[in-house]
Coordinates of C-alpha atoms and ligand atoms in Angstrom, one line a residue:
X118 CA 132.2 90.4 -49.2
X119 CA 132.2 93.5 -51.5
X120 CA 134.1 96.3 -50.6
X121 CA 132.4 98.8 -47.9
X122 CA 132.8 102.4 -46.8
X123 CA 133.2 103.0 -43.5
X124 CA 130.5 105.7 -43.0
X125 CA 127.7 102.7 -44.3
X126 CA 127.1 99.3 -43.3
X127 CA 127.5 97.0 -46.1
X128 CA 123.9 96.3 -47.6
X129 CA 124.4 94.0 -50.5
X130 CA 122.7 90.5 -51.7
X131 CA 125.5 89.2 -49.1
X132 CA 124.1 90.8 -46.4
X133 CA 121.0 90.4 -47.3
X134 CA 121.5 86.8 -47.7
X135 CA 122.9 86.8 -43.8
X136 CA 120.1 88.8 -42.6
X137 CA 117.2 86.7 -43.6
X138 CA 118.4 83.8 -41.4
X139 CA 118.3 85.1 -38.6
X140 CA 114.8 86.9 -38.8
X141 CA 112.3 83.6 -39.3
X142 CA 110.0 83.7 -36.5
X143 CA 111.7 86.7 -34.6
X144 CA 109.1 89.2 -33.2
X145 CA 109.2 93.1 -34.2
X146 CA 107.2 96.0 -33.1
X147 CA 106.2 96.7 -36.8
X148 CA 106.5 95.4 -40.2
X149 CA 106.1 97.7 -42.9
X150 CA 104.5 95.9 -45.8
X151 CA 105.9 97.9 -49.5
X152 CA 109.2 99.2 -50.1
X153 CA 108.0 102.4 -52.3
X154 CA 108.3 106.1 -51.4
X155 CA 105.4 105.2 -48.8
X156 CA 107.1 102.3 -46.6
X157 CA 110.7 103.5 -47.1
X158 CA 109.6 107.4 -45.6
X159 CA 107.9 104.9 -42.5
X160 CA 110.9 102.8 -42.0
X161 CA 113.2 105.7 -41.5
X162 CA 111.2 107.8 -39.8
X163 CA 111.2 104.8 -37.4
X164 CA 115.2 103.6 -37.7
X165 CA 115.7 107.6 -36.5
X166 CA 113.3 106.6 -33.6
X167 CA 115.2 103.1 -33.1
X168 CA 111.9 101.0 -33.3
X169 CA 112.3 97.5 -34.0
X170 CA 110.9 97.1 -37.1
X171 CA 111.6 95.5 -40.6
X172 CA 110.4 96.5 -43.8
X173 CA 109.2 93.9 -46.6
X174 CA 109.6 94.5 -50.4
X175 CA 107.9 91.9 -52.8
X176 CA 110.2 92.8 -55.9
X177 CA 112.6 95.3 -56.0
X178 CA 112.7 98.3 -54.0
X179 CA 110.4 101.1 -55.7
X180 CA 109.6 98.3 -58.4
X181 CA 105.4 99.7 -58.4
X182 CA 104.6 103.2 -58.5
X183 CA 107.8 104.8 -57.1
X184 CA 109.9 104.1 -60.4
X185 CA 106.4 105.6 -62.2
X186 CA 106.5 108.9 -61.8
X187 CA 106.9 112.2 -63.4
X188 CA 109.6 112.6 -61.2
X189 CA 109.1 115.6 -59.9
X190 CA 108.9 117.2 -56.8
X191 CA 106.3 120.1 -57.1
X192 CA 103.3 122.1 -54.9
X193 CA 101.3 120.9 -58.1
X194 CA 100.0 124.1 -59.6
X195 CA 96.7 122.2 -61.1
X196 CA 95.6 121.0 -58.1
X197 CA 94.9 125.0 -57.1
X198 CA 92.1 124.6 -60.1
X199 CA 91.0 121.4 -58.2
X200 CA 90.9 123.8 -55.4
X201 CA 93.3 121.4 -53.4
X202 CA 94.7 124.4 -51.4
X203 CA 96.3 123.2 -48.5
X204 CA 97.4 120.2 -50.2
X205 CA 99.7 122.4 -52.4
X206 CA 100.8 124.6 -49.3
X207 CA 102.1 121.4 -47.7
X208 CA 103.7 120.3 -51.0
X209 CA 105.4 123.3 -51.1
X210 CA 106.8 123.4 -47.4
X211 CA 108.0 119.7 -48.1
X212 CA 109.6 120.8 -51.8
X213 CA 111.3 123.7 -50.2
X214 CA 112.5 121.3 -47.2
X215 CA 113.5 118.5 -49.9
X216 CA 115.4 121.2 -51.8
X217 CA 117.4 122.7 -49.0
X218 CA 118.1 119.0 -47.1
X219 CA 118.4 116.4 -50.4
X220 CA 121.1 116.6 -53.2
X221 CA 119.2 114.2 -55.4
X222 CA 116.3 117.0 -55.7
X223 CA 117.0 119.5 -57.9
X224 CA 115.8 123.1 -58.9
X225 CA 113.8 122.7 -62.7
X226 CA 112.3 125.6 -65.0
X227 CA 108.7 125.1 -66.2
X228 CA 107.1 127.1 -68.9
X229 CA 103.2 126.8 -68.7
X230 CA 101.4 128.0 -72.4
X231 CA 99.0 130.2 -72.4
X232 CA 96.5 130.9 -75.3
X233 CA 93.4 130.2 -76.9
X234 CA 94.7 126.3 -77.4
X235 CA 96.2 126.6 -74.1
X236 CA 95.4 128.2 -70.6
X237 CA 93.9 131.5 -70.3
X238 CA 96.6 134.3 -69.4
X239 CA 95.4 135.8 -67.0
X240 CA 94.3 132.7 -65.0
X241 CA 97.7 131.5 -65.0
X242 CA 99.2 134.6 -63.9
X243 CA 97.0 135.0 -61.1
X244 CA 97.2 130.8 -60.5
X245 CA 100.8 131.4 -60.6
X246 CA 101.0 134.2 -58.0
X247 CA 99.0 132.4 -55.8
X248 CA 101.1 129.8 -56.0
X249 CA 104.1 131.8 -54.8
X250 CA 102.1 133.4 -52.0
X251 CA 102.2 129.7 -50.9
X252 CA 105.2 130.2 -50.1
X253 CA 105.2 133.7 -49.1
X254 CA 107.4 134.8 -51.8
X255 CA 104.3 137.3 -53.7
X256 CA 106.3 137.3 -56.5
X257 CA 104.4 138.3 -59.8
X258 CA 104.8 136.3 -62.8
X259 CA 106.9 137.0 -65.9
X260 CA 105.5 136.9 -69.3
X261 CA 107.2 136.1 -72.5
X262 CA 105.8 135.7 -76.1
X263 CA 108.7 133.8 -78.0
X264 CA 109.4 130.5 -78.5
X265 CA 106.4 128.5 -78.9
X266 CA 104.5 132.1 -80.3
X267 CA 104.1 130.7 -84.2
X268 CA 101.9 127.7 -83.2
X269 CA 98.1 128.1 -83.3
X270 CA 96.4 129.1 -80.2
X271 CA 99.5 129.9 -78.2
X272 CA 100.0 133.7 -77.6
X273 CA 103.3 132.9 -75.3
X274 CA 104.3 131.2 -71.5
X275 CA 105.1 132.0 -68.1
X276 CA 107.9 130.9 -66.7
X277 CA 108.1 129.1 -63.0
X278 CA 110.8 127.3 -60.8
X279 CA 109.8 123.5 -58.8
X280 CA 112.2 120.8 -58.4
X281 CA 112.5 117.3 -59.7
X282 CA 114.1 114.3 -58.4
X283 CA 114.9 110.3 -59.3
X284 CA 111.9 108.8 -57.7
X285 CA 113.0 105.2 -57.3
X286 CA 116.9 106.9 -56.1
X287 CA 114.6 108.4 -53.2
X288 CA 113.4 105.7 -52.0
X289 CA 116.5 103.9 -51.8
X290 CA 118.0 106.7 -50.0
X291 CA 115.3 106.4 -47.6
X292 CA 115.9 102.6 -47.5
X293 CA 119.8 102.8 -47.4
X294 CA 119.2 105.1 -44.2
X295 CA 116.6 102.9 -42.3
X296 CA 119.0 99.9 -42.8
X297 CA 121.6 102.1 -41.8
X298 CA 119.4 103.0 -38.5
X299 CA 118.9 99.9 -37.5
X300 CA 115.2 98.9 -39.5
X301 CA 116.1 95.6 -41.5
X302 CA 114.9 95.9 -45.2
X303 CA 114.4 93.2 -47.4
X304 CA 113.8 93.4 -51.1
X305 CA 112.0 90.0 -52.8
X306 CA 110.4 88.9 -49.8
X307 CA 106.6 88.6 -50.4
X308 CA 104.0 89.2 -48.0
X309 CA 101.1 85.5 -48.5
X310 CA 99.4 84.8 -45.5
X311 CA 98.7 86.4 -42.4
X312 CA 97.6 84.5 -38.6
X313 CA 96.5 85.8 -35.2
X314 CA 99.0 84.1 -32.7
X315 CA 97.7 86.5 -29.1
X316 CA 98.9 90.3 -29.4
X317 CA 101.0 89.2 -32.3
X318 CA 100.4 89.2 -36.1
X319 CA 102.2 87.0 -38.0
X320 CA 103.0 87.1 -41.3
X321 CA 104.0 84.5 -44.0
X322 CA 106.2 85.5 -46.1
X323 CA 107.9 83.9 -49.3
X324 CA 112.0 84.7 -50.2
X325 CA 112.4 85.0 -53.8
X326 CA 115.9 84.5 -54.1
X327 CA 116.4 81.2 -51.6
X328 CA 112.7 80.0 -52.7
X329 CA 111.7 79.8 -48.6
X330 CA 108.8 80.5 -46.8
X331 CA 110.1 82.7 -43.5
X332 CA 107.4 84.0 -40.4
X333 CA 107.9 87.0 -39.5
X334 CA 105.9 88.0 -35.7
X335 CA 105.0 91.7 -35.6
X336 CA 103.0 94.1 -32.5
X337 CA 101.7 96.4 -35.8
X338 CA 101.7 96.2 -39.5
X339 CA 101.4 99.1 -41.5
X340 CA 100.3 98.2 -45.6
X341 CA 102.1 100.6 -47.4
X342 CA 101.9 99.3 -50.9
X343 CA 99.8 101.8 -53.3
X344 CA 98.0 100.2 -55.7
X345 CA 98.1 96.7 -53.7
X346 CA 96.6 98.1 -50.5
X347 CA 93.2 96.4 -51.0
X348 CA 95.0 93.3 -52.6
X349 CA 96.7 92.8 -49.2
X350 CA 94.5 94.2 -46.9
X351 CA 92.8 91.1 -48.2
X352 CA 95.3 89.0 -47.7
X353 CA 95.4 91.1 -44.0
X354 CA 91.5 89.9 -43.6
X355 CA 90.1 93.4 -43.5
X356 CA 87.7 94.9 -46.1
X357 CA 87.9 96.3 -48.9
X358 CA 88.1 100.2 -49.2
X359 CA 85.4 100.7 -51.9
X360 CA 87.3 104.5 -51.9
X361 CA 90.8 103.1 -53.5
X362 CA 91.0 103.3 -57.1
X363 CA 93.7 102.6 -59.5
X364 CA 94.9 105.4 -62.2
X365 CA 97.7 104.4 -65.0
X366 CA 100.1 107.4 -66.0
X367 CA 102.6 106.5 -69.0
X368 CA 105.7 108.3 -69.9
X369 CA 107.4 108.3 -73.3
X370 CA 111.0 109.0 -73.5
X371 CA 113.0 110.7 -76.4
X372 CA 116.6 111.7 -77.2
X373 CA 117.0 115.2 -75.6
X374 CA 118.2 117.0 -78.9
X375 CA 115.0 115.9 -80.7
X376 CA 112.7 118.8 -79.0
X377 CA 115.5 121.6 -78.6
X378 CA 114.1 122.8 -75.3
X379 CA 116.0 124.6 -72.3
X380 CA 112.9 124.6 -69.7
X381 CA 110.5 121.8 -69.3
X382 CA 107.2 122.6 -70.5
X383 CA 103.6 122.5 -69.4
X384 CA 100.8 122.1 -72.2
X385 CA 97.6 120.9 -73.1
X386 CA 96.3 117.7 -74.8
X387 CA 95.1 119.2 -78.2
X388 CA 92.9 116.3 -77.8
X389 CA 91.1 116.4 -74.6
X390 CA 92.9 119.8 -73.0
X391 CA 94.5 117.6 -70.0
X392 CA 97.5 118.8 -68.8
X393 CA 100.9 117.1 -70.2
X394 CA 104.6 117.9 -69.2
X395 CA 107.8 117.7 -71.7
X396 CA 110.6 117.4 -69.3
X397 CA 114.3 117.7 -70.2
X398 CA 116.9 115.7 -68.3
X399 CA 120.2 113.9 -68.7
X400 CA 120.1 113.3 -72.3
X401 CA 116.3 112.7 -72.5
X402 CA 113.4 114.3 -73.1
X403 CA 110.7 112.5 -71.3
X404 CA 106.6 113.1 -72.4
X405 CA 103.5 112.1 -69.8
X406 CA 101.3 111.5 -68.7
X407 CA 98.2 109.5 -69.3
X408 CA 95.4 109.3 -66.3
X409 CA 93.2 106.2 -67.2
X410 CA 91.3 104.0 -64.4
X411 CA 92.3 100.4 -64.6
X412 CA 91.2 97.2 -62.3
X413 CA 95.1 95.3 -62.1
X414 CA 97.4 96.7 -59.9
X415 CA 99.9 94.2 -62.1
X416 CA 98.9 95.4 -65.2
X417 CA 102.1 97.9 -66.3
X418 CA 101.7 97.5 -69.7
X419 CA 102.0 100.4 -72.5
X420 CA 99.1 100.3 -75.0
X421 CA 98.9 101.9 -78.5
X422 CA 96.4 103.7 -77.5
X423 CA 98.4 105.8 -74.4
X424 CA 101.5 106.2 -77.0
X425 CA 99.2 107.5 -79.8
X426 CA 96.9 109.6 -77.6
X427 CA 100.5 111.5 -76.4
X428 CA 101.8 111.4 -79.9
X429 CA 98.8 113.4 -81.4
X430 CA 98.2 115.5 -78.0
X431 CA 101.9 117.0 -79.0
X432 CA 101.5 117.4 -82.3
X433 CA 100.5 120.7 -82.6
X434 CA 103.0 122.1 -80.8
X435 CA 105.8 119.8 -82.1
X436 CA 104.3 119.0 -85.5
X437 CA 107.7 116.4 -86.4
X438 CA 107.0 114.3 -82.9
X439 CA 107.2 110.9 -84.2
X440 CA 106.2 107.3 -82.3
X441 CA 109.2 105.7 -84.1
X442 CA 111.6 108.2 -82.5
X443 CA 110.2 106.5 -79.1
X444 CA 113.7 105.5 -77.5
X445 CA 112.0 104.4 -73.9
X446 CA 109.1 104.3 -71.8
X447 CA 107.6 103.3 -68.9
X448 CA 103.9 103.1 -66.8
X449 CA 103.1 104.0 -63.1
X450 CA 99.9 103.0 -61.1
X451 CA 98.4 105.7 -59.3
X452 CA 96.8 104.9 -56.1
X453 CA 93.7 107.2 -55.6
X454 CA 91.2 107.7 -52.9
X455 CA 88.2 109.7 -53.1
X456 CA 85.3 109.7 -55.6
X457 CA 84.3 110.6 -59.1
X458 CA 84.5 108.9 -62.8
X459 CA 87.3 111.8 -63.7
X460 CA 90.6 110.6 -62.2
X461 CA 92.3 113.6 -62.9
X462 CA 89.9 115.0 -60.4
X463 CA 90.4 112.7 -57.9
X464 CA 92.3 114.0 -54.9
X465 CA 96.3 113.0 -54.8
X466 CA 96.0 113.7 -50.9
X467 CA 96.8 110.4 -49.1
X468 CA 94.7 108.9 -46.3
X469 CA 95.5 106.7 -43.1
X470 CA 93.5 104.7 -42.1
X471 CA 93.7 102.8 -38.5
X472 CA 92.1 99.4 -38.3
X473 CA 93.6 98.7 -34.7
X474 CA 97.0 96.8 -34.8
X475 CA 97.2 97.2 -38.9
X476 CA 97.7 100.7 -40.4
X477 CA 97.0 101.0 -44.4
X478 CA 98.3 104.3 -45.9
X479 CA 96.2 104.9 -49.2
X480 CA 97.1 107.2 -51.6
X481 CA 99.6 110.2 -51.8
X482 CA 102.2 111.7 -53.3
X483 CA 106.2 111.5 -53.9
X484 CA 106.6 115.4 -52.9
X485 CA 104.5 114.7 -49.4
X486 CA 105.8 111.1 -48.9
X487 CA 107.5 112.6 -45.1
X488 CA 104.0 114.1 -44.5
X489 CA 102.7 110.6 -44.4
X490 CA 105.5 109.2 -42.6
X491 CA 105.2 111.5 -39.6
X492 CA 101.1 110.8 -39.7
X493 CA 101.9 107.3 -39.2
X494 CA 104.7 108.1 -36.8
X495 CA 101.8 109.2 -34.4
X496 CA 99.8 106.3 -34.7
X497 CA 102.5 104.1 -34.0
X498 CA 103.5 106.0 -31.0
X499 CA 100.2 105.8 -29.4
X500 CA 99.4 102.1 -30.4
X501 CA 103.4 101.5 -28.5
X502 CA 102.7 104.0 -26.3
X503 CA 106.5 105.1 -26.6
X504 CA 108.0 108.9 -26.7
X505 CA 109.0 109.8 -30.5
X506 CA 110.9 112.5 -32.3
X507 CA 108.3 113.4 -35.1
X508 CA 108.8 117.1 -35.9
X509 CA 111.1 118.1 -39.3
X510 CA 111.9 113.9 -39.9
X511 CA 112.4 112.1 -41.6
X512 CA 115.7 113.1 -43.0
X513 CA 117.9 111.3 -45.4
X514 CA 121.3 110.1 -43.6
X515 CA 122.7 108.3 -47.0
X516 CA 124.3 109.7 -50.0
X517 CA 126.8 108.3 -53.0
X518 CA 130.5 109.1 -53.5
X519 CA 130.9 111.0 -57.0
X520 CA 133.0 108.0 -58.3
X521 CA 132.8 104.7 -58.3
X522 CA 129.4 104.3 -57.9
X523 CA 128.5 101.5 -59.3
X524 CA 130.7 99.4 -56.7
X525 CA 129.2 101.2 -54.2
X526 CA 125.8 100.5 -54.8
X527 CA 126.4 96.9 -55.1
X528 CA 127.7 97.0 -52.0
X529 CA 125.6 99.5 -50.0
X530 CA 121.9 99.6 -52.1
X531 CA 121.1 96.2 -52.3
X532 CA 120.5 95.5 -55.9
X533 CA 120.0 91.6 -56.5
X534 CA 119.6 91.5 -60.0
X535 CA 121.6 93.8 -62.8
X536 CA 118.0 95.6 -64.1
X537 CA 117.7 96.8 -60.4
X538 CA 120.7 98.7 -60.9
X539 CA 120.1 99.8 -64.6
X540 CA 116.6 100.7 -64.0
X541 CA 116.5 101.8 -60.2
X542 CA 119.7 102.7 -58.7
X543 CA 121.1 104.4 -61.3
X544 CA 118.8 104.6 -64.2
X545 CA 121.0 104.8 -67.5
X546 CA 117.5 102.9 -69.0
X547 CA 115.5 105.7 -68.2
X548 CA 118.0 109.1 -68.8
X549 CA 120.3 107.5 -71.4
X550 CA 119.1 104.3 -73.0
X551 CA 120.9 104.5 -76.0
X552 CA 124.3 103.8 -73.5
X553 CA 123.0 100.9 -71.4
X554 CA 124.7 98.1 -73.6
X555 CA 127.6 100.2 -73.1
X556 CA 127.2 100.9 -69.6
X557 CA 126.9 97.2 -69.2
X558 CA 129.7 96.3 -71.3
X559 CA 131.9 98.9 -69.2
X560 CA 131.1 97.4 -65.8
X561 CA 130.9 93.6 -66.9
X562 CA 133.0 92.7 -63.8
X563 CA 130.8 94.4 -61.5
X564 CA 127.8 93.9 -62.7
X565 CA 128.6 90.0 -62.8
X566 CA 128.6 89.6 -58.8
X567 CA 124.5 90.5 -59.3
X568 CA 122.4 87.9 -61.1
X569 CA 121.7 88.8 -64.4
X570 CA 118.3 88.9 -65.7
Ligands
FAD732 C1 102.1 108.4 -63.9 C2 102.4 108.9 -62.5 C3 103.0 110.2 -62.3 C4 103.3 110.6 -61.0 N1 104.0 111.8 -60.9 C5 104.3 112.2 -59.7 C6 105.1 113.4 -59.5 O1 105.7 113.9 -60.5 N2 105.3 113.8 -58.2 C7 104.8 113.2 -57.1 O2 105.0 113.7 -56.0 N3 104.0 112.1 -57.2 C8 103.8 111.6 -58.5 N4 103.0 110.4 -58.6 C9 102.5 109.8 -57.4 C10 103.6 108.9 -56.8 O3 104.5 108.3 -57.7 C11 102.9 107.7 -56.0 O4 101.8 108.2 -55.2 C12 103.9 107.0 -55.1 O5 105.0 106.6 -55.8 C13 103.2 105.8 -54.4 O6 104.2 105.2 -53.6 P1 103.8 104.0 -52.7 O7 105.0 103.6 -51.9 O8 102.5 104.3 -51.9 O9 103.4 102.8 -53.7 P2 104.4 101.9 -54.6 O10 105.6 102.6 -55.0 O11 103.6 101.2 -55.6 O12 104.9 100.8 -53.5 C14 104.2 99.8 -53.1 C15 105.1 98.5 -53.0 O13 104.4 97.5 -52.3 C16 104.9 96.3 -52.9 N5 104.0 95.2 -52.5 C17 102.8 94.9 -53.0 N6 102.3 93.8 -52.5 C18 103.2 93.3 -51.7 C19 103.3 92.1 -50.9 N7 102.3 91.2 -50.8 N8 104.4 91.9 -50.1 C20 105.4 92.8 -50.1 N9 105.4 93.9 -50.9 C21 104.3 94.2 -51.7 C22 105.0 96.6 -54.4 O14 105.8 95.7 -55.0 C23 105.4 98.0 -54.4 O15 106.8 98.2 -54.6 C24 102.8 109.9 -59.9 C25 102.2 108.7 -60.1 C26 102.0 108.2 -61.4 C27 101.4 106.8 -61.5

């Protein structure tokens, strides 16, 4: 037993271990299928609604798409040129609402280049004010020309306010909550097979750690896992959704001091004029993204190409940026619905659709990842024809002491193995990967009651 705080239950590999032997061939009212931003929004919003359910996680909590991200939690100003209005007005309400209500999202400062090389000035100003009108502010942009004024093609920037977060830290706060609700969550339990037995589905499952197969009995499944949705809607026998398709975004990461910048920034490719983001935090600077359409939803790997293509898309601006100065990186898979051969087109709104007593949720966003949790809330309700509490949830009923953390998120998150904490509960590999031998070094003790990699 590890040490636990009163306010939590304990929520370790121990209990994990426990809690797996006494679910094989128990019945639930639904299984969520992908621990990301997607299934960990669903199985809170129904812990705070006390449905029996259980969420299952093949890897690692957030281990796809939800560790993949920018990070940040924004209305999206270039989806207003994609003439995604609404989406953005929902983005924004649920930024405001993650602002006000989550202390792992945070205020960030943006400046967005204008110039002949850049985005036209006026476009951006207007772009900008609509974007504030959003949000009924009407406030009118402020323009500066220093700073980035000596590079070609850049005549100066407007400055804007959105938030970031830690993308995989969300979704175990969403996880750690559920759990602490009442909704069993499982990490390394795979979804295989899938049988009719009556009015029940039931689903074969495979436990990484123990190496067992385990049958979980459920009234409703809802696939929440991004880029495998079609992958296991197969396994789920239902067709394929000719609609999904699969977009890889890669980040590069940098020591913080090597671009000397206060406010993130928001530029375009000198290459092919796509939108990029330089975004300081903790003592990195991190560079993304790349948009490319791939087949493998298992395919996270960081090509030449995507590092070179950043590389010489900064260059302009930062004419020292240097691939051997490279101190991290790391790839996301987009899951995209809609059509077109341009994925930066391609509509990051996310779609439910309702195939009787499975749900798949395709597509969406971090920023609107409630938004899809209380869409699915409603179809839940009316398939158990139960009473609900949908409006404002779900909320996050979980947060970490300022010390000792790393004890209490062996005892209360759930890692299994030591990268699950360096990499997704408290990601020193991501902002500050210089220190992780040290880190590791510094909490050998701790870190040895998780299996080591
Ligand atoms: C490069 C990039 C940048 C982005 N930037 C932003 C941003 O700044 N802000 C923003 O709001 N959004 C952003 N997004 C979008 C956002 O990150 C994703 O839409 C979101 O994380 C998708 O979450 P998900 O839960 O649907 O999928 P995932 O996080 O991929 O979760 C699906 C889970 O299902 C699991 N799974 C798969 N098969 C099985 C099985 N058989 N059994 C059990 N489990 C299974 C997987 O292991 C996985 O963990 C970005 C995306 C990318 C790729």
């Amino acid at each position: 037993m590890y040490l636990t705080n009163n306010k939590y239950r304990e929520f370790s590999l121990h209990t994990r271990n426990n809690d797996i032997k006494n679910i094989d061939s128990k019945t639930f009212d639904v299984a969520i299928i992908g621990g990301g931003i997607t299934g960990s929004g669903i199985a809170n919003i129904l812990s705070e609604n006390s449905i029996n359910a259980i969420l299952i996680e093949k890897n690692d909590f957030a281990s796809g798409t939800s560790s993949g991200s920018s990070k940040l939690i924004h209305g999206g100003l270039r989806y207003l040129s994609t003439g995604h209005i609404m989406l953005v007005r929902e983005l924004i309400k649920e930024r405001n609402y993650l602002l006000k209500n989550v202390n792992i999202v945070k205020k960030i400062k943006f400046d967005v280049l204008t110039g002949k090389s850049q985005w036209n000035k006026h476009e951006i100003k207007f772009g900008l004010f609509l974007y504030s009108m959003l949000e009924n502010k009407f406030k009118m942009p402020e323009f500066s020309n220093g700073n980035y004024t000596e590079n070609i093609g850049i005549d100066g920037y407007f400055t804007y306010e959105d938030a970031m977060t830690d993308d995989s830290t969300m979704v175990i706060y969403n996880i750690a909550s559920a759990y602490n609700n009442g909704v069993l969550c499982f990490n390394y339990l795979e979804l295989l097979d899938f049988k009719k037995d009556n009015d029940y589905s039931v689903l074969i499952c495979f436990d990484k750690i123990n190496k067992k197969y385990i049958t979980i009995k459920a009234r409703l499944i809802i696939n929440c896992t991004g880029p495998w949705a079609n992958r296991v809607n197969k396994v789920l026998k239902l067709p394929e959704n000719s609609e999904m398709k699969l977009s890889k975004g890669i980040h590069i990461i940098f020591n913080k001091d090597y671009f000397n910048i206060k406010n993130a920034l928001v530029f375009r490719s000198s290459i092919d004029k796509r939108q990029l983001f330089l975004i300081p935090r903790d003592h990195v600077c991190i560079l993304g993204t790349t948009d490319k359409f791939i087949d493998n939803p298992d395919d996270f790997s960081i090509n030449d190409n995507d590092i070179e293509y950043l590389i010489n898309s900064t260059k302009k601006i930062f004419t020292f940026i240097d691939k051997k100065d490279i101190i991290a990186s790391y790839s996301g898979i987009r899951p995209l619905i809609g059509k077109g051969s341009d994925p930066g087109k391609i509509s990051r709104d996310f779609k439910i659709i309702d195939y009787g007593n499975i749900i798949t949720v395709f597509g969406g966003k971090l920023t609107d990842y409630r938004v899809a949790a209380r869409k699915a809330l409603k179809i839940i309700k009316n398939r158990l024809k139960i009473d609900v509490k949908i409006r404002n949830m779900p909320y996050i009923n979980y947060s970490r002491p300022d010390k000792d953390q790393v004890e209490f998120i062996i005892s209360h998150e759930c890692p299994v193995y030591v990268n699950d904490l360096l990499r997704r509960r408290l990601p020193v590999l991501i902002y500050d990967p210089g220190n992780a031998e040290n880190f590791k070094k510094e909490n050998i003790d701790k870190l040895s009651r998780l299996v080591s990699d």
